[in-house]
Tab-separated table of C-alpha atoms in Angstrom:
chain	number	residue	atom	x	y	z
A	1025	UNK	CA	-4.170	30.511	6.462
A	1026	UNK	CA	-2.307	30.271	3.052
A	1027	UNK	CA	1.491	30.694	3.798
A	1028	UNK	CA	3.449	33.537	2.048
A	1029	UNK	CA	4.008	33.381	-1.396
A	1030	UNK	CA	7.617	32.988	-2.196
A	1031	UNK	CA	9.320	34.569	-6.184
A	1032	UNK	CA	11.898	33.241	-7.995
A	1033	UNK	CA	11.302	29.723	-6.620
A	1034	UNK	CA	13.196	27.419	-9.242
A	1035	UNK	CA	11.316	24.689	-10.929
A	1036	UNK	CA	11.857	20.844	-9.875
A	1037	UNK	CA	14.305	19.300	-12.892
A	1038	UNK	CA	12.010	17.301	-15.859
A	1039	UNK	CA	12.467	13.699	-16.961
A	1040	UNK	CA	15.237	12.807	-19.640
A	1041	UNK	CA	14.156	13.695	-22.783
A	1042	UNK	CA	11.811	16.413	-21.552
A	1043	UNK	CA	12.071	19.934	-21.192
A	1044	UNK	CA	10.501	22.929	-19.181
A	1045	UNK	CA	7.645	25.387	-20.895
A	1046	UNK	CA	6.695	27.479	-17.654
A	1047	UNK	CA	5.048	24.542	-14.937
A	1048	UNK	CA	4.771	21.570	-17.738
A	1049	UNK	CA	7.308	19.216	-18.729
A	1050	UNK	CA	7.071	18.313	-22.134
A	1051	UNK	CA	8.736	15.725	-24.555
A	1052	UNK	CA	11.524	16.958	-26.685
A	1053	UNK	CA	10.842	17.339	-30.497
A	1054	UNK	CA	11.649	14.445	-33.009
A	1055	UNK	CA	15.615	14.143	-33.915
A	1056	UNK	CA	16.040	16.302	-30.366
A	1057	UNK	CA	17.578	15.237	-27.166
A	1058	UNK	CA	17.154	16.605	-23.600
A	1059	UNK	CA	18.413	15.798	-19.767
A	1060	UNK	CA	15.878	17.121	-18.283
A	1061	UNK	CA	17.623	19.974	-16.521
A	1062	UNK	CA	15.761	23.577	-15.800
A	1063	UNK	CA	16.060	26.021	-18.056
A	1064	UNK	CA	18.048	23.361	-20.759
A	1065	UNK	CA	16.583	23.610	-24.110
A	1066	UNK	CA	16.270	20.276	-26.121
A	1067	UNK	CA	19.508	20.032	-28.289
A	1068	UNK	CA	19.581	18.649	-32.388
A	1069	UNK	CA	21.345	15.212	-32.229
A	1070	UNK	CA	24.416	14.916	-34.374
A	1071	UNK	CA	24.555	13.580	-38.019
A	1072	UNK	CA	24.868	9.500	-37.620
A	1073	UNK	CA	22.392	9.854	-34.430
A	1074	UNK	CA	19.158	9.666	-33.071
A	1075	UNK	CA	17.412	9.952	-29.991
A	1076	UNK	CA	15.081	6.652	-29.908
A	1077	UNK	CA	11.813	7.980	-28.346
A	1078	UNK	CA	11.671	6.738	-24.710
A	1079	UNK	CA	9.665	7.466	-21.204
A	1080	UNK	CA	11.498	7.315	-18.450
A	1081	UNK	CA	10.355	7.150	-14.795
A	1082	UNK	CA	12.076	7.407	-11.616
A	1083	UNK	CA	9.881	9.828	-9.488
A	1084	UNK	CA	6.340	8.067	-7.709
A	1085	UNK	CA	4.574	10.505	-5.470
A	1086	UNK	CA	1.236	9.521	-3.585
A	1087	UNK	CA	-0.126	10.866	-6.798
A	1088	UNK	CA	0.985	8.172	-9.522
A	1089	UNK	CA	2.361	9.297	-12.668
A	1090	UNK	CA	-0.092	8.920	-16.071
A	1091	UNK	CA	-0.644	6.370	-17.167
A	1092	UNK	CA	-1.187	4.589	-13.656
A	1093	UNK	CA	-3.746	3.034	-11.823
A	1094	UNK	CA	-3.484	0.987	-8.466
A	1095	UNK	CA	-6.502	-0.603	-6.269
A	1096	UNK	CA	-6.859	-3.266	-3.800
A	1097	UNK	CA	-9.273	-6.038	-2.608
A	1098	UNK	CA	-9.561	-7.863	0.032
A	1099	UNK	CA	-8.349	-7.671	3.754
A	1100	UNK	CA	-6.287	-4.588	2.711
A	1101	UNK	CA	-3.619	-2.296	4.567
A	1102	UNK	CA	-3.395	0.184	1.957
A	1103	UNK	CA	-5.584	1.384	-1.041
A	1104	UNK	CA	-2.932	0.072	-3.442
A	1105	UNK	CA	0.756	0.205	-3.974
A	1106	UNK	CA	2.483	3.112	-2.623
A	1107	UNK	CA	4.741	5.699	-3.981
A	1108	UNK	CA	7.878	6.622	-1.928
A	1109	UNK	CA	9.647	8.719	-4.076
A	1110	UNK	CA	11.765	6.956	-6.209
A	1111	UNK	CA	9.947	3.655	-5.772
A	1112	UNK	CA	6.687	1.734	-5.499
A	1113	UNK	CA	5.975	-0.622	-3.225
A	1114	UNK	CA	2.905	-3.012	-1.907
A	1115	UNK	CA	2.282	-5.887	0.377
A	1116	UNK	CA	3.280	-4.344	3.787
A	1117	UNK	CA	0.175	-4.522	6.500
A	1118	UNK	CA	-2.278	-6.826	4.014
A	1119	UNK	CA	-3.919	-9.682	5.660
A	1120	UNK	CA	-4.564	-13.000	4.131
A	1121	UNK	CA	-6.765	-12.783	1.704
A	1122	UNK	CA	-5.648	-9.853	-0.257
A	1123	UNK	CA	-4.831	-8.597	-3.747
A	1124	UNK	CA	-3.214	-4.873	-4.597
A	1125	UNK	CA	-2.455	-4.117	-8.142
A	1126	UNK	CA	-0.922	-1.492	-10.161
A	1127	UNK	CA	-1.971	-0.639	-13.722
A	1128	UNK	CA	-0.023	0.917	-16.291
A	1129	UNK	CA	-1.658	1.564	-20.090
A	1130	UNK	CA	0.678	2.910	-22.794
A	1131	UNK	CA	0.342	3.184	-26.539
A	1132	UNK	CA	3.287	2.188	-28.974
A	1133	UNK	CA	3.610	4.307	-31.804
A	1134	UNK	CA	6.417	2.514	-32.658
A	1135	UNK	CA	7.766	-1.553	-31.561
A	1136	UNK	CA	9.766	-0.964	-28.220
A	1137	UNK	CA	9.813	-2.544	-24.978
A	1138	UNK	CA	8.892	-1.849	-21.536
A	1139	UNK	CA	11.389	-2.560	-18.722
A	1140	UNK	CA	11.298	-2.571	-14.871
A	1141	UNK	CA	13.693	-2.855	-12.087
A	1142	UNK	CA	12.390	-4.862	-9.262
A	1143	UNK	CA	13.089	-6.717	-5.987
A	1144	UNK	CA	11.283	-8.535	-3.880
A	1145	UNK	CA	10.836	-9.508	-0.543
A	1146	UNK	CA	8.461	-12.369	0.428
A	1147	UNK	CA	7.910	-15.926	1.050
A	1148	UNK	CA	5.919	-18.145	-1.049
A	1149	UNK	CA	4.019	-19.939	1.891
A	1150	UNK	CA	2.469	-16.540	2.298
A	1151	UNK	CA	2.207	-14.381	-1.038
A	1152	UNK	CA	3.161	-13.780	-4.657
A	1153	UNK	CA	3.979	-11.199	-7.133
A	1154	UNK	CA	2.389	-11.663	-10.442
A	1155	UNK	CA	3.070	-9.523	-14.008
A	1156	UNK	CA	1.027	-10.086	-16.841
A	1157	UNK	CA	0.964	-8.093	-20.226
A	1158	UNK	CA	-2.616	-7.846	-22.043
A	1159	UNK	CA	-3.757	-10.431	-19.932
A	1160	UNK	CA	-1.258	-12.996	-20.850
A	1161	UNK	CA	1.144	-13.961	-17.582
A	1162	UNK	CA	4.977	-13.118	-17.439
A	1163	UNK	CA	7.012	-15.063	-15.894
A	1164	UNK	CA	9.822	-13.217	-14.025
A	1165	UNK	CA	13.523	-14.466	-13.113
A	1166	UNK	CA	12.985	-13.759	-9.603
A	1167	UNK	CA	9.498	-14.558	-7.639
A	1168	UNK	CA	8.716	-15.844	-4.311
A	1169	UNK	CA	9.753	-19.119	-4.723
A	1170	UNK	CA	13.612	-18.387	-5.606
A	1171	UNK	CA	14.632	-15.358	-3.692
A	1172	UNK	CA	17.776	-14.909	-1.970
A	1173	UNK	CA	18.928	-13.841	2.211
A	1174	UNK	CA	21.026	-10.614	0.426
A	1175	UNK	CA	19.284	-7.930	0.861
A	1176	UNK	CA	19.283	-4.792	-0.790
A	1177	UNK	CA	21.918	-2.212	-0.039
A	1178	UNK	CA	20.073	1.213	1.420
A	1179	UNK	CA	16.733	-1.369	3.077
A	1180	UNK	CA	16.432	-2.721	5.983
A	1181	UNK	CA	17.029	-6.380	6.630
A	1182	UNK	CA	13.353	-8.125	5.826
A	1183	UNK	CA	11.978	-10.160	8.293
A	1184	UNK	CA	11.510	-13.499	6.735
A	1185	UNK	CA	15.520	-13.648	5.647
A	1186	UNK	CA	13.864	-13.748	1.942
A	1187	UNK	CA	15.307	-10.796	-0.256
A	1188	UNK	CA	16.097	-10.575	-3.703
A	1189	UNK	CA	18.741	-8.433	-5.781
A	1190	UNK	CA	17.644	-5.888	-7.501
A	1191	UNK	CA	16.488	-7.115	-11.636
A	1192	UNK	CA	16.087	-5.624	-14.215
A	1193	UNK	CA	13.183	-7.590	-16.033
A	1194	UNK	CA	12.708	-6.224	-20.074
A	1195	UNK	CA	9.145	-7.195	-22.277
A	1196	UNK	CA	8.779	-6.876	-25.602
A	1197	UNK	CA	5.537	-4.654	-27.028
A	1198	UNK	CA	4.344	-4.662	-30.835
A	1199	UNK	CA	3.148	-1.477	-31.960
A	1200	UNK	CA	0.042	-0.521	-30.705
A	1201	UNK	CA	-2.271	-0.002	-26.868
A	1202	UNK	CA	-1.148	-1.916	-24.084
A	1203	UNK	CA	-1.893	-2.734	-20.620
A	1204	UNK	CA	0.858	-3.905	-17.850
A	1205	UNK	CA	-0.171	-5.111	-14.575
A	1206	UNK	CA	1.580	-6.226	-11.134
A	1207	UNK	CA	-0.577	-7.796	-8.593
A	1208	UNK	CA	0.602	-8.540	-5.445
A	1209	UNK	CA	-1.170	-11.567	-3.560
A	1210	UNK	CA	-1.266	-12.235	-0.042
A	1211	UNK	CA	-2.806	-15.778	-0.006
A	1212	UNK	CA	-1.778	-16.660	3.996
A	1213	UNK	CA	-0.727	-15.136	7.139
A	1214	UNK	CA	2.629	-15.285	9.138
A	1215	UNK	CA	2.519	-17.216	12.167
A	1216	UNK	CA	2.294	-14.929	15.317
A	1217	UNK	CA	5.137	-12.511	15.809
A	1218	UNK	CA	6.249	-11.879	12.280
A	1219	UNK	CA	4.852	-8.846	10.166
A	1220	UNK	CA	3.838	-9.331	6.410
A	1221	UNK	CA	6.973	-9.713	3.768
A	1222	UNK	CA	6.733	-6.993	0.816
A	1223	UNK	CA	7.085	-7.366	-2.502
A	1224	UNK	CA	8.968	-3.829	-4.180
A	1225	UNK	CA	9.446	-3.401	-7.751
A	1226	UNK	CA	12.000	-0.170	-8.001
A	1227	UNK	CA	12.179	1.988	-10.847
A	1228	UNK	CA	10.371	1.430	-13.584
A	1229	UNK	CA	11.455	2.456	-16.739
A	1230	UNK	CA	9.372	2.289	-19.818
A	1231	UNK	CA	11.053	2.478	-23.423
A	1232	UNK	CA	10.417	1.843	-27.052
A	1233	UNK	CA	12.741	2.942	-30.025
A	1234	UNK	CA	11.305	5.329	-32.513
């Protein structure tokens, strides 16, 4: 059984730079600005402004926003990487050997730049987080091999003692159709007694100026 149906239930809050028409969010209007908020119209930017045209994300669901793709291979413990609201993560319960990726495909109508924020906890005996854009590898400022014992503030302690701050990591992108992909490797197993390290980028945020 259904239950009740409920009136007058207020709508969840869009994106920056979105607003509400009935249950879609959609993109404010060239030369417009928006927050987001219910029932807050998109708003003319003043003379000597504009609004540069941007996606922003900060909401991951079990369903993945568009754009998004995720899979894994291997000795798996999930299907993929895993939304928990206002992050993704992957790498917890996968056994050596094992590969989860995400996908993310956006067209530039305009030059711009993508940018992530990210942290990581892991050990490179046992696994590795690699980015790549169009196929080409990205190196990142923090991996595996250079993480720190601070952990982040709000997550538990990891179990390895390897935890990095949380990075912001930016990538340029020429006009034009893209493709952005993390892959998460598990290449070898933690002796007996210790459970797999996790790798957790937090918070993506994809931009580019128009």
């Amino acid at each position: 059984n259904l239950p009740p149906a409920h009136a007058d239930v207020t709508c969840a809050p869009c994106e920056p730079g979105q607003y509400r028409q009935g249950a879609q969010c959609l993109n404010c209007p060239p030369g417009h600005y928006g927050h987001g908020s219910v029932d807050e119209p998109c708003e003319i930017c003043a003379a000597g402004n504009h609004a540069p045209l941007e996606r922003h994300i900060s909401k991951f669901e079990q369903q993945l926003p568009d754009g998004f793709t995720t899979g894994c291979v291997g000795s798996c413990g999930s299907e993929g990487w895993r939304g928990h609201g206002m992050f993704l993560d992957s790498g917890a319960h996968h056994v050596a050997p094992a590969a989860s990726w995400l996908q993310f495909s956006v067209h530039m109508k305009y030059p711009g730049a993508l940018r992530f924020l990210f942290s990581l906890s892991c050990d490179e005996k046992l696994a590795m987080l690699n980015v790549s854009v169009d196929g080409h590898h990205e190196p990142l400022t923090i991996d595996c091999r250079n993480t720190t014992s601070h952990h982040v503030s709000g997550t538990p302690p990891p179990p390895d003692g390897h935890h990095s701050e949380k990075t912001w990591h930016h990538v340029p992108l020429s006009r034009g159709t893209h493709t952005i992909r993390w892959t998460y490797y598990r290449h070898s197993n933690p002796e007996s007694g210790h459970r797999p390290a996790s790798p957790w980028p937090h918070l993506p945020n994809f931009h580019h100026p128009g």
